[in-house]
Short mmCIF file of C-alpha atoms in Angstrom, two decimals:
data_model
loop_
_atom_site.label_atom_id
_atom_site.label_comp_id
_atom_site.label_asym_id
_atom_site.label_seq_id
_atom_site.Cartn_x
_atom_site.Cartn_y
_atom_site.Cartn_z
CA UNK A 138 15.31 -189.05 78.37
CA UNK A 139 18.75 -187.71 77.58
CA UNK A 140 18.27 -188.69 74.08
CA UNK A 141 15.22 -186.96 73.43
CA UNK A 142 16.04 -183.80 75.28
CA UNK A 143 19.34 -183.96 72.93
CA UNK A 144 16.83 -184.47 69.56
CA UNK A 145 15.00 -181.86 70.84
CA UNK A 146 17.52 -179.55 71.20
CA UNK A 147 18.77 -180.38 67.17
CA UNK A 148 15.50 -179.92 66.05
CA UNK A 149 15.55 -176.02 67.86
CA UNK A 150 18.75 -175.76 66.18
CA UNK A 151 17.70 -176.51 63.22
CA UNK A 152 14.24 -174.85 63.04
CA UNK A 153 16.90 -171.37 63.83
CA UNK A 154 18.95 -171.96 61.72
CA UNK A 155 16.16 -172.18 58.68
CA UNK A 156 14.89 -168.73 60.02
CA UNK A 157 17.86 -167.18 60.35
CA UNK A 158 18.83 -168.15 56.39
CA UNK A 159 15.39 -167.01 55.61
CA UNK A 160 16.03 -163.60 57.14
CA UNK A 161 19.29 -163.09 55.97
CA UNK A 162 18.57 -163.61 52.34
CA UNK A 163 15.32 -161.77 52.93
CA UNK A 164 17.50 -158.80 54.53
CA UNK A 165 20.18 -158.94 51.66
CA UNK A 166 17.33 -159.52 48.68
CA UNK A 167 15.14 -156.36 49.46
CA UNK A 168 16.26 -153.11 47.85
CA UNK A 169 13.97 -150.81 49.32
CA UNK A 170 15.55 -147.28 47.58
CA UNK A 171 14.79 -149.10 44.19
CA UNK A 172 12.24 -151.67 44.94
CA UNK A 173 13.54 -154.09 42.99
CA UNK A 174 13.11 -157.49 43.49
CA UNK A 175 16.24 -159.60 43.58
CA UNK A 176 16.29 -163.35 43.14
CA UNK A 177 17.86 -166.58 44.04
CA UNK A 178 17.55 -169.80 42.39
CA UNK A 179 14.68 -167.87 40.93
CA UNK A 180 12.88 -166.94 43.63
CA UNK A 181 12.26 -163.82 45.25
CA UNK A 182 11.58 -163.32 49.03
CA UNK A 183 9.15 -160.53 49.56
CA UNK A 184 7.78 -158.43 52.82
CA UNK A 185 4.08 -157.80 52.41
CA UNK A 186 3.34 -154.35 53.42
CA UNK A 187 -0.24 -154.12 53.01
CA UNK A 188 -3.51 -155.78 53.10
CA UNK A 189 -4.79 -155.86 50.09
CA UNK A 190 -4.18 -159.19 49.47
CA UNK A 191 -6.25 -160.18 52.61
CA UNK A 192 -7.07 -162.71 53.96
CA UNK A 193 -4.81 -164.58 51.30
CA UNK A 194 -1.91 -162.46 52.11
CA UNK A 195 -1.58 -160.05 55.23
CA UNK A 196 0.72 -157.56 56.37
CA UNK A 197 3.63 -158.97 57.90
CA UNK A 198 4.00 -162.05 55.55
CA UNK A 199 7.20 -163.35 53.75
CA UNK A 200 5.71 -163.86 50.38
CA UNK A 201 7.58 -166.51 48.20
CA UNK A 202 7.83 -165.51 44.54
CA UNK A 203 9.07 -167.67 41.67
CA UNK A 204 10.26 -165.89 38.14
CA UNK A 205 7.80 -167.16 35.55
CA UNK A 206 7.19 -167.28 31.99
CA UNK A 207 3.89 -164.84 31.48
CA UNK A 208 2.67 -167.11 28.83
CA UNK A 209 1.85 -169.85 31.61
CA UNK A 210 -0.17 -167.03 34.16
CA UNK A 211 -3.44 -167.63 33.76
CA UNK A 212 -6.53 -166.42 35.56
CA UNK A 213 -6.74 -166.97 39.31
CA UNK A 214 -2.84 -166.82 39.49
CA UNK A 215 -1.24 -164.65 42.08
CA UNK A 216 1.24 -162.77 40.52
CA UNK A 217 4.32 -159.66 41.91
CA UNK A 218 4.70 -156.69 39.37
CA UNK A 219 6.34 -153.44 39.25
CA UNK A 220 4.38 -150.87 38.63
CA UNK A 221 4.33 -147.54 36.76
CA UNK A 222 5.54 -145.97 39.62
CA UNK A 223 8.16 -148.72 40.91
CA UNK A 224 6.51 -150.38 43.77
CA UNK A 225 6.42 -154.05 43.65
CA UNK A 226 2.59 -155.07 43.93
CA UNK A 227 1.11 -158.66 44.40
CA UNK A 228 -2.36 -159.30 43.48
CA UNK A 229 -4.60 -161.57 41.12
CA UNK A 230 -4.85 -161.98 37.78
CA UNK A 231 -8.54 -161.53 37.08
CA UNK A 232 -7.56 -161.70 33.12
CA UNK A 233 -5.26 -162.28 30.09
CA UNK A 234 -4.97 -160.27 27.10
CA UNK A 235 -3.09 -159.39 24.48
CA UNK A 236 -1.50 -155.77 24.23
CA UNK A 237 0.50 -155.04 21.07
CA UNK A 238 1.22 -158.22 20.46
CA UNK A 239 2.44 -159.09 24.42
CA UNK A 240 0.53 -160.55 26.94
CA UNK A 241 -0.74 -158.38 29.80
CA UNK A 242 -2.25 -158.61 32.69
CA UNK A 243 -5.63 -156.87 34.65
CA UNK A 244 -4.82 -157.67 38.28
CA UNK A 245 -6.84 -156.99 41.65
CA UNK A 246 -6.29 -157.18 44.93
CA UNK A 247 -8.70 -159.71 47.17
CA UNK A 248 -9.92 -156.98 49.66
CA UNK A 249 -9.80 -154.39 46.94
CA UNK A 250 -13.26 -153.14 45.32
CA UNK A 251 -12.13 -152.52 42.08
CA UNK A 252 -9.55 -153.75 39.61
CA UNK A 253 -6.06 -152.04 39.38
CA UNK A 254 -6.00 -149.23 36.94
CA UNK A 255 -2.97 -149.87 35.16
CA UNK A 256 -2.60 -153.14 32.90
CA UNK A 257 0.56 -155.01 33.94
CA UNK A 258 2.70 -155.52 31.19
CA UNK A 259 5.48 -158.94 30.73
CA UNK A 260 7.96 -156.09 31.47
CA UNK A 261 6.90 -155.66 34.92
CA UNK A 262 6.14 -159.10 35.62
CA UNK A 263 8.48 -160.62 38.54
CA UNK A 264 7.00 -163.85 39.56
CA UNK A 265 4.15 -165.92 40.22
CA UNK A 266 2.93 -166.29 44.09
CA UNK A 267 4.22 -169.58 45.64
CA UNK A 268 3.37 -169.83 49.34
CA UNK A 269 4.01 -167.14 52.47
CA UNK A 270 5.10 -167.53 55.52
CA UNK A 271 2.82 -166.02 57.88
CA UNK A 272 4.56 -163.17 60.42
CA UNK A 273 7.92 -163.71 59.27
CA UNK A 274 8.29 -160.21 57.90
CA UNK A 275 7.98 -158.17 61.46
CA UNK A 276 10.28 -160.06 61.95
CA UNK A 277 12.80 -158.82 59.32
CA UNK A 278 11.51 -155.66 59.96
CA UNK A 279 12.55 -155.21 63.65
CA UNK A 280 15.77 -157.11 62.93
CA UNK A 281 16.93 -154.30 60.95
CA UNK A 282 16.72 -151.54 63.68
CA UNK A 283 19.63 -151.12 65.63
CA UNK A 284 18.25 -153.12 68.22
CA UNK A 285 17.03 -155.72 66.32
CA UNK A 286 20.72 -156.15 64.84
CA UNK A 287 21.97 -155.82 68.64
CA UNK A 288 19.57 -158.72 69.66
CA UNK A 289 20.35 -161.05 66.95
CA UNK A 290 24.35 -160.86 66.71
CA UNK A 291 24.05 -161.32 70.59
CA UNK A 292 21.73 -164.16 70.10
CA UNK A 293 23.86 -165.93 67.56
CA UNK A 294 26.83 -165.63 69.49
CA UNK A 295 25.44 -166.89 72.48
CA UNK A 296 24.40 -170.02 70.96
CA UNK A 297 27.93 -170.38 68.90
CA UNK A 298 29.39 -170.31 72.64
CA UNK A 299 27.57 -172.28 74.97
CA UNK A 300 28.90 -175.88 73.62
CA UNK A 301 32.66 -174.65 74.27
CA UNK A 302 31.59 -173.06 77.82
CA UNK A 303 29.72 -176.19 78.55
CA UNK A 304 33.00 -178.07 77.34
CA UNK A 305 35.02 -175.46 79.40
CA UNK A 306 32.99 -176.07 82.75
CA UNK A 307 32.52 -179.76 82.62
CA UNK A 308 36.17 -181.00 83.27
CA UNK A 309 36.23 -178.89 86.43
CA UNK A 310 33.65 -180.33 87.71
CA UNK A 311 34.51 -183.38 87.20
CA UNK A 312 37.73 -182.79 88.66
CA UNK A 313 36.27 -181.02 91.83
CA UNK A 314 34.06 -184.52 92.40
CA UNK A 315 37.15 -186.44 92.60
#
C-alpha cells in the first residue's frame, strides 16, 4: 500500500509539474499588446478566445500551433493567421490559391456562416493546428490576476516545503516514542 500511495503521489507530481510548464510558457509566449505569436521549438501555445471554431475548438482551449511551410496546407487544414488588423485567428482552410504568384488562403470558421472576408496571405501565416487542450486557457487566464499569481506562488511553495517539514517533524517523533 505504501508503495502505491508513494507512485501515486509521483504521478500528481508529475501531472503538475507538466501544467505548470504548460502555463508558464503559455504566460511568457502570449503578447497580448501586439498579438504576436511567439514560438518554441516551433510551436506556438495559443488561448482560444472565441467560438468560432466550435465544437472543434472552444473558448477556453490551449490551442497547439506548429510553424509550417504554406506550400504543404491544404484544404481541411486548421490553420492560425494574423490578420489585417493584427489579431491572431484560427480557422479552416476551405481553399488554396494562388495570389501574385504566392499561395493564399480562404479560411472559415466551423460555426461561422460565411467564409472570412479577407484572403490570408503566406505573410500572415503562423502555423498549422496540432491538437488543444481542452480548459487549460481559464486557467492561464485567472493565473494572471493578482490572485491567481497569489494562489499559484503559494501553491508552489507549499509543495517545495512539505518534504523538508515532513523531514523536519519525523525525527522528533521518533525521538518522543523512545
Amino acid at each position: 500500500m505504501k508503495q502505491l500511495t508513494k507512485w501515486v503521489k509521483n504521478i500528481f507530481y508529475i501531472l503538475f509539474l507538466l501544467v505548470f510548464i504548460f502555463v508558464g510558457v503559455s504566460l511568457f509566449q502570449s503578447n497580448e499588446e501586439t498579438n504576436e505569436a511567439n514560438s518554441i521549438f516551433g510551436f506556438s501555445i495559443l488561448n482560444v478566445l472565441t467560438g468560432s471554431m466550435d465544437p472543434a475548438i472552444k473558448p477556453g482551449d490551449l490551442a497547439i500551433v506548429k510553424n509550417t511551410e504554406p506550400k504543404t496546407i491544404k484544404e481541411g487544414d486548421i490553420i492560425t493567421f494574423q490578420s489585417s488588423d493584427q489579431t491572431l485567428v484560427t480557422h479552416r482552410v476551405i481553399s488554396t490559391k494562388k495570389e501574385d504568384g504566392a499561395i493564399a488562403f480562404e479560411t472559415k470558421g466551423d460555426a461561422n456562416n460565411v467564409k472570412d472576408e479577407e484572403v490570408v496571405t503566406s505573410e500572415q501565416l503562423i502555423g498549422t493546428y496540432q491538437f488543444k487542450i481542452p480548459k487549460l486557457g481559464y486557467l492561464i487566464d485567472f493565473i494572471k490576476t493578482p490572485l491567481g499569481i497569489f494562489m499559484t506562488v503559494f501553491i508552489v511553495l507549499s509543495i517545495l516545503a512539505i518534504e523538508p517539514i515532513k523531514k523536519f517533524l519525523r525525527p522528533k517523533a521518533q525521538k518522543a516514542s523512545h
